[in-house]
Amino acid sequence: MAARFILSAVKPDQFPPEAGAEVAFLGRSNVGKASLINALVSADGLAFTSSRPGCTQAVNFFQLDEGYRFVDLPGYGFAKVPQQITREWKELIESYLLGRGALRLAVIVLDARRGWMERDLELKEWLEVHGRPYLVVATKVDKLKTQKERHESQKNLRAAPLDKGHAGEILECSATTGRGVRKIWQAISKIKTSQ
C-alpha cells in the first residue's frame, strides 16, 4: 500500500488542510503506535519507531493512496520530559481531536502485556463524552509467550473497560507477525472517507 509522510505539526496552525478521512492513533508512550501504522501500510520506517518513550513529540500526518490519512499523536504516560512539555502535548492532542473535521476514527492503542491503565480509560471516556468514534487495538500480542499469559491478557483487556461501560471488541495485533492487521483494516474501511 502506498503511503507517504506529509508533515509534523507542533502547533494546530501547522496542521495540513483537511482532505479525506483521518484515522488518529493514540496511546501511552512506547505502546507501539508507529509500529502499528507501519504494519498497516506494509512500510517499515514510514512512522519513526524507538524503544525510548516520548520520541513522538508532534502530530505526524501520513497520506495513503486510498483516501485516508493516518495521524500519529504523541504518547502519554512515562515519557521523560518536563511537565510543561507534557501539558503542551495534551493541549495539542485535544486541539486536534476537538477541532479536526476530517477525523473519522480514533484508534486507542494498548500494550497487550499491560492492558488498560487509568490514562487509557480516561482517554476512552473523553472520546465518548465528545462523540468521537474509536476502535481499541491491543498490540505486541507476539510478546505473550505462554497460553497462561495470553489468557490473562485477554481477561484483563476485556474486564477493565466493562466496568466503565465499554463492551466493544478489542482487536489484537502484532506489528512483528502481521496478526490482526486485516481485521483492523476491515474496521477502518467501514468509516466514510468524505463528509
mmCIF file with all atom_site columns, C-alpha atoms in Angstrom:
data_model
loop_
_atom_site.group_PDB
_atom_site.id
_atom_site.type_symbol
_atom_site.label_atom_id
_atom_site.label_alt_id
_atom_site.label_comp_id
_atom_site.label_asym_id
_atom_site.label_entity_id
_atom_site.label_seq_id
_atom_site.pdbx_PDB_ins_code
_atom_site.Cartn_x
_atom_site.Cartn_y
_atom_site.Cartn_z
_atom_site.occupancy
_atom_site.B_iso_or_equiv
_atom_site.pdbx_formal_charge
_atom_site.auth_seq_id
_atom_site.auth_comp_id
_atom_site.auth_asym_id
_atom_site.auth_atom_id
_atom_site.pdbx_PDB_model_num
ATOM 1   C CA . MET A 1 1   ? 0.000   0.000   0.000  1.00 0.00 ? 1   MET A CA 1
ATOM 2   C CA . ALA A 1 2   ? 1.445   3.360   -0.975 1.00 0.00 ? 2   ALA A CA 1
ATOM 3   C CA . ALA A 1 3   ? 1.822   5.829   1.877  1.00 0.00 ? 3   ALA A CA 1
ATOM 4   C CA . ARG A 1 4   ? 3.947   8.910   2.418  1.00 0.00 ? 4   ARG A CA 1
ATOM 5   C CA . PHE A 1 5   ? 4.840   11.238  5.249  1.00 0.00 ? 5   PHE A CA 1
ATOM 6   C CA . ILE A 1 6   ? 3.226   14.677  4.903  1.00 0.00 ? 6   ILE A CA 1
ATOM 7   C CA . LEU A 1 7   ? 4.418   16.736  7.874  1.00 0.00 ? 7   LEU A CA 1
ATOM 8   C CA . SER A 1 8   ? 4.914   17.023  11.632 1.00 0.00 ? 8   SER A CA 1
ATOM 9   C CA . ALA A 1 9   ? 2.963   19.714  13.458 1.00 0.00 ? 9   ALA A CA 1
ATOM 10  C CA . VAL A 1 10  ? 3.793   21.085  16.899 1.00 0.00 ? 10  VAL A CA 1
ATOM 11  C CA . LYS A 1 11  ? 1.011   23.709  16.797 1.00 0.00 ? 11  LYS A CA 1
ATOM 12  C CA . PRO A 1 12  ? -2.569  23.489  15.459 1.00 0.00 ? 12  PRO A CA 1
ATOM 13  C CA . ASP A 1 13  ? -1.924  26.166  12.830 1.00 0.00 ? 13  ASP A CA 1
ATOM 14  C CA . GLN A 1 14  ? 0.640   23.796  11.286 1.00 0.00 ? 14  GLN A CA 1
ATOM 15  C CA . PHE A 1 15  ? -1.918  21.049  10.626 1.00 0.00 ? 15  PHE A CA 1
ATOM 16  C CA . PRO A 1 16  ? -2.321  20.404  6.876  1.00 0.00 ? 16  PRO A CA 1
ATOM 17  C CA . PRO A 1 17  ? -5.557  21.351  5.111  1.00 0.00 ? 17  PRO A CA 1
ATOM 18  C CA . GLU A 1 18  ? -8.244  18.744  5.700  1.00 0.00 ? 18  GLU A CA 1
ATOM 19  C CA . ALA A 1 19  ? -8.619  16.211  2.901  1.00 0.00 ? 19  ALA A CA 1
ATOM 20  C CA . GLY A 1 20  ? -10.087 12.719  3.056  1.00 0.00 ? 20  GLY A CA 1
ATOM 21  C CA . ALA A 1 21  ? -10.722 10.719  6.216  1.00 0.00 ? 21  ALA A CA 1
ATOM 22  C CA . GLU A 1 22  ? -8.242  10.841  9.074  1.00 0.00 ? 22  GLU A CA 1
ATOM 23  C CA . VAL A 1 23  ? -7.568  7.960   11.450 1.00 0.00 ? 23  VAL A CA 1
ATOM 24  C CA . ALA A 1 24  ? -5.726  9.046   14.615 1.00 0.00 ? 24  ALA A CA 1
ATOM 25  C CA . PHE A 1 25  ? -3.567  6.687   16.687 1.00 0.00 ? 25  PHE A CA 1
ATOM 26  C CA . LEU A 1 26  ? -3.458  7.416   20.429 1.00 0.00 ? 26  LEU A CA 1
ATOM 27  C CA . GLY A 1 27  ? -1.928  5.612   23.387 1.00 0.00 ? 27  GLY A CA 1
ATOM 28  C CA . ARG A 1 28  ? 0.691   5.589   26.091 1.00 0.00 ? 28  ARG A CA 1
ATOM 29  C CA . SER A 1 29  ? 4.312   6.296   25.247 1.00 0.00 ? 29  SER A CA 1
ATOM 30  C CA . ASN A 1 30  ? 6.069   3.293   23.685 1.00 0.00 ? 30  ASN A CA 1
ATOM 31  C CA . VAL A 1 31  ? 2.858   1.289   23.210 1.00 0.00 ? 31  VAL A CA 1
ATOM 32  C CA . GLY A 1 32  ? 3.516   0.651   19.512 1.00 0.00 ? 32  GLY A CA 1
ATOM 33  C CA . LYS A 1 33  ? 1.502   3.305   17.652 1.00 0.00 ? 33  LYS A CA 1
ATOM 34  C CA . ALA A 1 34  ? 4.153   3.934   14.994 1.00 0.00 ? 34  ALA A CA 1
ATOM 35  C CA . SER A 1 35  ? 4.847   0.211   14.591 1.00 0.00 ? 35  SER A CA 1
ATOM 36  C CA . LEU A 1 36  ? 1.123   -0.379  14.095 1.00 0.00 ? 36  LEU A CA 1
ATOM 37  C CA . ILE A 1 37  ? 0.955   2.338   11.419 1.00 0.00 ? 37  ILE A CA 1
ATOM 38  C CA . ASN A 1 38  ? 3.955   0.788   9.650  1.00 0.00 ? 38  ASN A CA 1
ATOM 39  C CA . ALA A 1 39  ? 2.334   -2.664  9.772  1.00 0.00 ? 39  ALA A CA 1
ATOM 40  C CA . LEU A 1 40  ? -0.974  -1.358  8.403  1.00 0.00 ? 40  LEU A CA 1
ATOM 41  C CA . VAL A 1 41  ? 0.706   0.227   5.377  1.00 0.00 ? 41  VAL A CA 1
ATOM 42  C CA . SER A 1 42  ? 3.374   -2.513  4.999  1.00 0.00 ? 42  SER A CA 1
ATOM 43  C CA . ALA A 1 43  ? 6.170   0.038   5.171  1.00 0.00 ? 43  ALA A CA 1
ATOM 44  C CA . ASP A 1 44  ? 8.855   -0.367  7.809  1.00 0.00 ? 44  ASP A CA 1
ATOM 45  C CA . GLY A 1 45  ? 10.243  3.022   8.718  1.00 0.00 ? 45  GLY A CA 1
ATOM 46  C CA . LEU A 1 46  ? 7.389   5.212   7.452  1.00 0.00 ? 46  LEU A CA 1
ATOM 47  C CA . ALA A 1 47  ? 6.477   6.202   11.019 1.00 0.00 ? 47  ALA A CA 1
ATOM 48  C CA . PHE A 1 48  ? 9.512   6.621   13.278 1.00 0.00 ? 48  PHE A CA 1
ATOM 49  C CA . THR A 1 49  ? 9.813   3.971   15.987 1.00 0.00 ? 49  THR A CA 1
ATOM 50  C CA . SER A 1 50  ? 12.067  3.877   19.045 1.00 0.00 ? 50  SER A CA 1
ATOM 51  C CA . SER A 1 51  ? 12.450  1.829   22.192 1.00 0.00 ? 51  SER A CA 1
ATOM 52  C CA . ARG A 1 52  ? 12.803  5.137   24.079 1.00 0.00 ? 52  ARG A CA 1
ATOM 53  C CA . PRO A 1 53  ? 9.446   6.525   25.286 1.00 0.00 ? 53  PRO A CA 1
ATOM 54  C CA . GLY A 1 54  ? 8.439   10.009  24.187 1.00 0.00 ? 54  GLY A CA 1
ATOM 55  C CA . CYS A 1 55  ? 10.084  10.105  20.750 1.00 0.00 ? 55  CYS A CA 1
ATOM 56  C CA . THR A 1 56  ? 6.892   11.232  19.008 1.00 0.00 ? 56  THR A CA 1
ATOM 57  C CA . GLN A 1 57  ? 6.688   14.868  20.082 1.00 0.00 ? 57  GLN A CA 1
ATOM 58  C CA . ALA A 1 58  ? 4.500   16.223  17.293 1.00 0.00 ? 58  ALA A CA 1
ATOM 59  C CA . VAL A 1 59  ? 1.353   15.301  15.411 1.00 0.00 ? 59  VAL A CA 1
ATOM 60  C CA . ASN A 1 60  ? 2.601   13.353  12.366 1.00 0.00 ? 60  ASN A CA 1
ATOM 61  C CA . PHE A 1 61  ? 0.439   13.088  9.242  1.00 0.00 ? 61  PHE A CA 1
ATOM 62  C CA . PHE A 1 62  ? 0.739   10.315  6.641  1.00 0.00 ? 62  PHE A CA 1
ATOM 63  C CA . GLN A 1 63  ? -1.164  10.212  3.335  1.00 0.00 ? 63  GLN A CA 1
ATOM 64  C CA . LEU A 1 64  ? -2.400  6.871   1.995  1.00 0.00 ? 64  LEU A CA 1
ATOM 65  C CA . ASP A 1 65  ? -3.429  6.401   -1.631 1.00 0.00 ? 65  ASP A CA 1
ATOM 66  C CA . GLU A 1 66  ? -6.803  5.010   -0.563 1.00 0.00 ? 66  GLU A CA 1
ATOM 67  C CA . GLY A 1 67  ? -8.028  8.466   0.509  1.00 0.00 ? 67  GLY A CA 1
ATOM 68  C CA . TYR A 1 68  ? -7.112  8.025   4.165  1.00 0.00 ? 68  TYR A CA 1
ATOM 69  C CA . ARG A 1 69  ? -4.666  9.924   6.315  1.00 0.00 ? 69  ARG A CA 1
ATOM 70  C CA . PHE A 1 70  ? -3.107  8.274   9.334  1.00 0.00 ? 70  PHE A CA 1
ATOM 71  C CA . VAL A 1 71  ? -2.206  10.607  12.200 1.00 0.00 ? 71  VAL A CA 1
ATOM 72  C CA . ASP A 1 72  ? 0.331   9.574   14.849 1.00 0.00 ? 72  ASP A CA 1
ATOM 73  C CA . LEU A 1 73  ? -0.147  11.569  18.055 1.00 0.00 ? 73  LEU A CA 1
ATOM 74  C CA . PRO A 1 74  ? 2.357   11.987  20.913 1.00 0.00 ? 74  PRO A CA 1
ATOM 75  C CA . GLY A 1 75  ? 2.079   9.304   23.563 1.00 0.00 ? 75  GLY A CA 1
ATOM 76  C CA . TYR A 1 76  ? 1.056   9.923   27.124 1.00 0.00 ? 76  TYR A CA 1
ATOM 77  C CA . GLY A 1 77  ? 2.420   8.334   30.255 1.00 0.00 ? 77  GLY A CA 1
ATOM 78  C CA . PHE A 1 78  ? 6.006   7.701   31.202 1.00 0.00 ? 78  PHE A CA 1
ATOM 79  C CA . ALA A 1 79  ? 7.972   9.750   28.662 1.00 0.00 ? 79  ALA A CA 1
ATOM 80  C CA . LYS A 1 80  ? 10.830  11.505  30.480 1.00 0.00 ? 80  LYS A CA 1
ATOM 81  C CA . VAL A 1 81  ? 10.025  15.075  29.511 1.00 0.00 ? 81  VAL A CA 1
ATOM 82  C CA . PRO A 1 82  ? 9.333   18.196  31.603 1.00 0.00 ? 82  PRO A CA 1
ATOM 83  C CA . GLN A 1 83  ? 5.740   18.721  32.818 1.00 0.00 ? 83  GLN A CA 1
ATOM 84  C CA . GLN A 1 84  ? 5.422   21.832  30.641 1.00 0.00 ? 84  GLN A CA 1
ATOM 85  C CA . ILE A 1 85  ? 6.098   19.722  27.534 1.00 0.00 ? 85  ILE A CA 1
ATOM 86  C CA . THR A 1 86  ? 3.563   17.135  28.704 1.00 0.00 ? 86  THR A CA 1
ATOM 87  C CA . ARG A 1 87  ? 0.955   19.917  29.097 1.00 0.00 ? 87  ARG A CA 1
ATOM 88  C CA . GLU A 1 88  ? 1.749   21.250  25.619 1.00 0.00 ? 88  GLU A CA 1
ATOM 89  C CA . TRP A 1 89  ? 1.332   17.753  24.119 1.00 0.00 ? 89  TRP A CA 1
ATOM 90  C CA . LYS A 1 90  ? -2.025  17.380  25.891 1.00 0.00 ? 90  LYS A CA 1
ATOM 91  C CA . GLU A 1 91  ? -3.224  20.738  24.530 1.00 0.00 ? 91  GLU A CA 1
ATOM 92  C CA . LEU A 1 92  ? -2.006  19.848  21.037 1.00 0.00 ? 92  LEU A CA 1
ATOM 93  C CA . ILE A 1 93  ? -3.759  16.453  21.119 1.00 0.00 ? 93  ILE A CA 1
ATOM 94  C CA . GLU A 1 94  ? -7.020  17.932  22.431 1.00 0.00 ? 94  GLU A CA 1
ATOM 95  C CA . SER A 1 95  ? -6.889  20.675  19.810 1.00 0.00 ? 95  SER A CA 1
ATOM 96  C CA . TYR A 1 96  ? -6.556  18.023  17.107 1.00 0.00 ? 96  TYR A CA 1
ATOM 97  C CA . LEU A 1 97  ? -9.269  15.740  18.499 1.00 0.00 ? 97  LEU A CA 1
ATOM 98  C CA . LEU A 1 98  ? -11.786 18.540  19.080 1.00 0.00 ? 98  LEU A CA 1
ATOM 99  C CA . GLY A 1 99  ? -11.168 20.702  16.045 1.00 0.00 ? 99  GLY A CA 1
ATOM 100 C CA . ARG A 1 100 ? -10.399 18.321  13.205 1.00 0.00 ? 100 ARG A CA 1
ATOM 101 C CA . GLY A 1 101 ? -13.429 17.802  10.980 1.00 0.00 ? 101 GLY A CA 1
ATOM 102 C CA . ALA A 1 102 ? -11.643 15.154  8.899  1.00 0.00 ? 102 ALA A CA 1
ATOM 103 C CA . LEU A 1 103 ? -11.149 12.898  11.936 1.00 0.00 ? 103 LEU A CA 1
ATOM 104 C CA . ARG A 1 104 ? -13.326 9.819   11.391 1.00 0.00 ? 104 ARG A CA 1
ATOM 105 C CA . LEU A 1 105 ? -11.812 7.315   13.820 1.00 0.00 ? 105 LEU A CA 1
ATOM 106 C CA . ALA A 1 106 ? -9.542  7.344   16.860 1.00 0.00 ? 106 ALA A CA 1
ATOM 107 C CA . VAL A 1 107 ? -7.578  4.158   17.487 1.00 0.00 ? 107 VAL A CA 1
ATOM 108 C CA . ILE A 1 108 ? -6.784  3.626   21.169 1.00 0.00 ? 108 ILE A CA 1
ATOM 109 C CA . VAL A 1 109 ? -3.608  1.541   21.185 1.00 0.00 ? 109 VAL A CA 1
ATOM 110 C CA . LEU A 1 110 ? -2.905  -0.622  24.252 1.00 0.00 ? 110 LEU A CA 1
ATOM 111 C CA . ASP A 1 111 ? 0.034   -2.904  25.046 1.00 0.00 ? 111 ASP A CA 1
ATOM 112 C CA . ALA A 1 112 ? -1.467  -6.406  25.411 1.00 0.00 ? 112 ALA A CA 1
ATOM 113 C CA . ARG A 1 113 ? 1.019   -7.147  28.193 1.00 0.00 ? 113 ARG A CA 1
ATOM 114 C CA . ARG A 1 114 ? -0.069  -4.153  30.280 1.00 0.00 ? 114 ARG A CA 1
ATOM 115 C CA . GLY A 1 115 ? -3.782  -3.908  29.457 1.00 0.00 ? 115 GLY A CA 1
ATOM 116 C CA . TRP A 1 116 ? -5.871  -0.874  30.337 1.00 0.00 ? 116 TRP A CA 1
ATOM 117 C CA . MET A 1 117 ? -4.310  1.748   32.561 1.00 0.00 ? 117 MET A CA 1
ATOM 118 C CA . GLU A 1 118 ? -6.059  4.716   34.130 1.00 0.00 ? 118 GLU A CA 1
ATOM 119 C CA . ARG A 1 119 ? -4.939  7.155   31.398 1.00 0.00 ? 119 ARG A CA 1
ATOM 120 C CA . ASP A 1 120 ? -6.290  4.791   28.712 1.00 0.00 ? 120 ASP A CA 1
ATOM 121 C CA . LEU A 1 121 ? -9.681  4.649   30.424 1.00 0.00 ? 121 LEU A CA 1
ATOM 122 C CA . GLU A 1 122 ? -9.679  8.449   30.774 1.00 0.00 ? 122 GLU A CA 1
ATOM 123 C CA . LEU A 1 123 ? -8.986  8.768   27.032 1.00 0.00 ? 123 LEU A CA 1
ATOM 124 C CA . LYS A 1 124 ? -11.783 6.331   26.197 1.00 0.00 ? 124 LYS A CA 1
ATOM 125 C CA . GLU A 1 125 ? -14.243 8.283   28.367 1.00 0.00 ? 125 GLU A CA 1
ATOM 126 C CA . TRP A 1 126 ? -13.065 11.609  26.881 1.00 0.00 ? 126 TRP A CA 1
ATOM 127 C CA . LEU A 1 127 ? -13.686 10.322  23.345 1.00 0.00 ? 127 LEU A CA 1
ATOM 128 C CA . GLU A 1 128 ? -17.151 9.118   24.354 1.00 0.00 ? 128 GLU A CA 1
ATOM 129 C CA . VAL A 1 129 ? -18.064 12.431  26.007 1.00 0.00 ? 129 VAL A CA 1
ATOM 130 C CA . HIS A 1 130 ? -17.000 14.305  22.855 1.00 0.00 ? 130 HIS A CA 1
ATOM 131 C CA . GLY A 1 131 ? -18.752 11.896  20.490 1.00 0.00 ? 131 GLY A CA 1
ATOM 132 C CA . ARG A 1 132 ? -15.607 10.721  18.728 1.00 0.00 ? 132 ARG A CA 1
ATOM 133 C CA . PRO A 1 133 ? -15.818 7.146   17.373 1.00 0.00 ? 133 PRO A CA 1
ATOM 134 C CA . TYR A 1 134 ? -12.970 4.901   18.406 1.00 0.00 ? 134 TYR A CA 1
ATOM 135 C CA . LEU A 1 135 ? -11.506 1.446   17.970 1.00 0.00 ? 135 LEU A CA 1
ATOM 136 C CA . VAL A 1 136 ? -9.384  -0.365  20.579 1.00 0.00 ? 136 VAL A CA 1
ATOM 137 C CA . VAL A 1 137 ? -6.298  -2.283  19.422 1.00 0.00 ? 137 VAL A CA 1
ATOM 138 C CA . ALA A 1 138 ? -4.029  -4.316  21.717 1.00 0.00 ? 138 ALA A CA 1
ATOM 139 C CA . THR A 1 139 ? -0.523  -4.530  20.246 1.00 0.00 ? 139 THR A CA 1
ATOM 140 C CA . LYS A 1 140 ? 2.516   -6.702  20.998 1.00 0.00 ? 140 LYS A CA 1
ATOM 141 C CA . VAL A 1 141 ? 0.494   -9.924  21.314 1.00 0.00 ? 141 VAL A CA 1
ATOM 142 C CA . ASP A 1 142 ? 3.522   -11.789 19.910 1.00 0.00 ? 142 ASP A CA 1
ATOM 143 C CA . LYS A 1 143 ? 5.323   -10.997 23.191 1.00 0.00 ? 143 LYS A CA 1
ATOM 144 C CA . LEU A 1 144 ? 2.811   -13.123 25.127 1.00 0.00 ? 144 LEU A CA 1
ATOM 145 C CA . LYS A 1 145 ? 4.729   -16.393 25.009 1.00 0.00 ? 145 LYS A CA 1
ATOM 146 C CA . THR A 1 146 ? 2.635   -18.805 27.074 1.00 0.00 ? 146 THR A CA 1
ATOM 147 C CA . GLN A 1 147 ? -1.021  -19.807 26.947 1.00 0.00 ? 147 GLN A CA 1
ATOM 148 C CA . LYS A 1 148 ? -1.385  -18.505 30.517 1.00 0.00 ? 148 LYS A CA 1
ATOM 149 C CA . GLU A 1 149 ? -0.008  -15.072 29.523 1.00 0.00 ? 149 GLU A CA 1
ATOM 150 C CA . ARG A 1 150 ? -2.369  -14.912 26.540 1.00 0.00 ? 150 ARG A CA 1
ATOM 151 C CA . HIS A 1 151 ? -5.367  -15.914 28.667 1.00 0.00 ? 151 HIS A CA 1
ATOM 152 C CA . GLU A 1 152 ? -4.522  -13.367 31.403 1.00 0.00 ? 152 GLU A CA 1
ATOM 153 C CA . SER A 1 153 ? -4.036  -10.632 28.805 1.00 0.00 ? 153 SER A CA 1
ATOM 154 C CA . GLN A 1 154 ? -7.404  -11.298 27.174 1.00 0.00 ? 154 GLN A CA 1
ATOM 155 C CA . LYS A 1 155 ? -9.129  -11.422 30.551 1.00 0.00 ? 155 LYS A CA 1
ATOM 156 C CA . ASN A 1 156 ? -7.565  -8.120  31.667 1.00 0.00 ? 156 ASN A CA 1
ATOM 157 C CA . LEU A 1 157 ? -8.223  -6.355  28.358 1.00 0.00 ? 157 LEU A CA 1
ATOM 158 C CA . ARG A 1 158 ? -11.911 -7.218  28.494 1.00 0.00 ? 158 ARG A CA 1
ATOM 159 C CA . ALA A 1 159 ? -12.521 -6.751  32.226 1.00 0.00 ? 159 ALA A CA 1
ATOM 160 C CA . ALA A 1 160 ? -11.354 -3.173  32.903 1.00 0.00 ? 160 ALA A CA 1
ATOM 161 C CA . PRO A 1 161 ? -13.417 -1.309  30.298 1.00 0.00 ? 161 PRO A CA 1
ATOM 162 C CA . LEU A 1 162 ? -16.563 -3.292  31.113 1.00 0.00 ? 162 LEU A CA 1
ATOM 163 C CA . ASP A 1 163 ? -16.573 -1.541  34.485 1.00 0.00 ? 163 ASP A CA 1
ATOM 164 C CA . LYS A 1 164 ? -16.659 1.730   32.551 1.00 0.00 ? 164 LYS A CA 1
ATOM 165 C CA . GLY A 1 165 ? -19.390 0.685   30.119 1.00 0.00 ? 165 GLY A CA 1
ATOM 166 C CA . HIS A 1 166 ? -17.360 -0.470  27.092 1.00 0.00 ? 166 HIS A CA 1
ATOM 167 C CA . ALA A 1 167 ? -18.467 -3.790  25.665 1.00 0.00 ? 167 ALA A CA 1
ATOM 168 C CA . GLY A 1 168 ? -16.946 -3.226  22.218 1.00 0.00 ? 168 GLY A CA 1
ATOM 169 C CA . GLU A 1 169 ? -14.484 -5.516  20.519 1.00 0.00 ? 169 GLU A CA 1
ATOM 170 C CA . ILE A 1 170 ? -10.785 -5.219  21.284 1.00 0.00 ? 170 ILE A CA 1
ATOM 171 C CA . LEU A 1 171 ? -8.700  -6.195  18.282 1.00 0.00 ? 171 LEU A CA 1
ATOM 172 C CA . GLU A 1 172 ? -5.388  -7.926  18.952 1.00 0.00 ? 172 GLU A CA 1
ATOM 173 C CA . CYS A 1 173 ? -2.401  -7.212  16.750 1.00 0.00 ? 173 CYS A CA 1
ATOM 174 C CA . SER A 1 174 ? 1.281   -7.901  16.277 1.00 0.00 ? 174 SER A CA 1
ATOM 175 C CA . ALA A 1 175 ? 3.236   -5.476  14.123 1.00 0.00 ? 175 ALA A CA 1
ATOM 176 C CA . THR A 1 176 ? 6.005   -8.096  14.007 1.00 0.00 ? 176 THR A CA 1
ATOM 177 C CA . THR A 1 177 ? 3.954   -11.016 12.646 1.00 0.00 ? 177 THR A CA 1
ATOM 178 C CA . GLY A 1 178 ? 1.117   -9.079  10.979 1.00 0.00 ? 178 GLY A CA 1
ATOM 179 C CA . ARG A 1 179 ? -1.513  -10.827 13.083 1.00 0.00 ? 179 ARG A CA 1
ATOM 180 C CA . GLY A 1 180 ? -4.698  -8.742  13.286 1.00 0.00 ? 180 GLY A CA 1
ATOM 181 C CA . VAL A 1 181 ? -3.765  -6.253  10.546 1.00 0.00 ? 181 VAL A CA 1
ATOM 182 C CA . ARG A 1 182 ? -6.540  -7.464  8.220  1.00 0.00 ? 182 ARG A CA 1
ATOM 183 C CA . LYS A 1 183 ? -9.209  -7.143  10.940 1.00 0.00 ? 183 LYS A CA 1
ATOM 184 C CA . ILE A 1 184 ? -8.067  -3.614  11.775 1.00 0.00 ? 184 ILE A CA 1
ATOM 185 C CA . TRP A 1 185 ? -8.273  -2.662  8.094  1.00 0.00 ? 185 TRP A CA 1
ATOM 186 C CA . GLN A 1 186 ? -11.790 -4.110  7.950  1.00 0.00 ? 186 GLN A CA 1
ATOM 187 C CA . ALA A 1 187 ? -12.784 -1.827  10.838 1.00 0.00 ? 187 ALA A CA 1
ATOM 188 C CA . ILE A 1 188 ? -11.114 1.214   9.244  1.00 0.00 ? 188 ILE A CA 1
ATOM 189 C CA . SER A 1 189 ? -12.735 0.533   5.868  1.00 0.00 ? 189 SER A CA 1
ATOM 190 C CA . LYS A 1 190 ? -16.194 0.965   7.447  1.00 0.00 ? 190 LYS A CA 1
ATOM 191 C CA . ILE A 1 191 ? -15.625 4.680   8.025  1.00 0.00 ? 191 ILE A CA 1
ATOM 192 C CA . LYS A 1 192 ? -16.630 7.242   5.443  1.00 0.00 ? 192 LYS A CA 1
ATOM 193 C CA . THR A 1 193 ? -13.769 8.813   3.517  1.00 0.00 ? 193 THR A CA 1
ATOM 194 C CA . SER A 1 194 ? -15.668 12.067  2.985  1.00 0.00 ? 194 SER A CA 1
ATOM 195 C CA . GLN A 1 195 ? -18.261 14.121  4.859  1.00 0.00 ? 195 GLN A CA 1
#
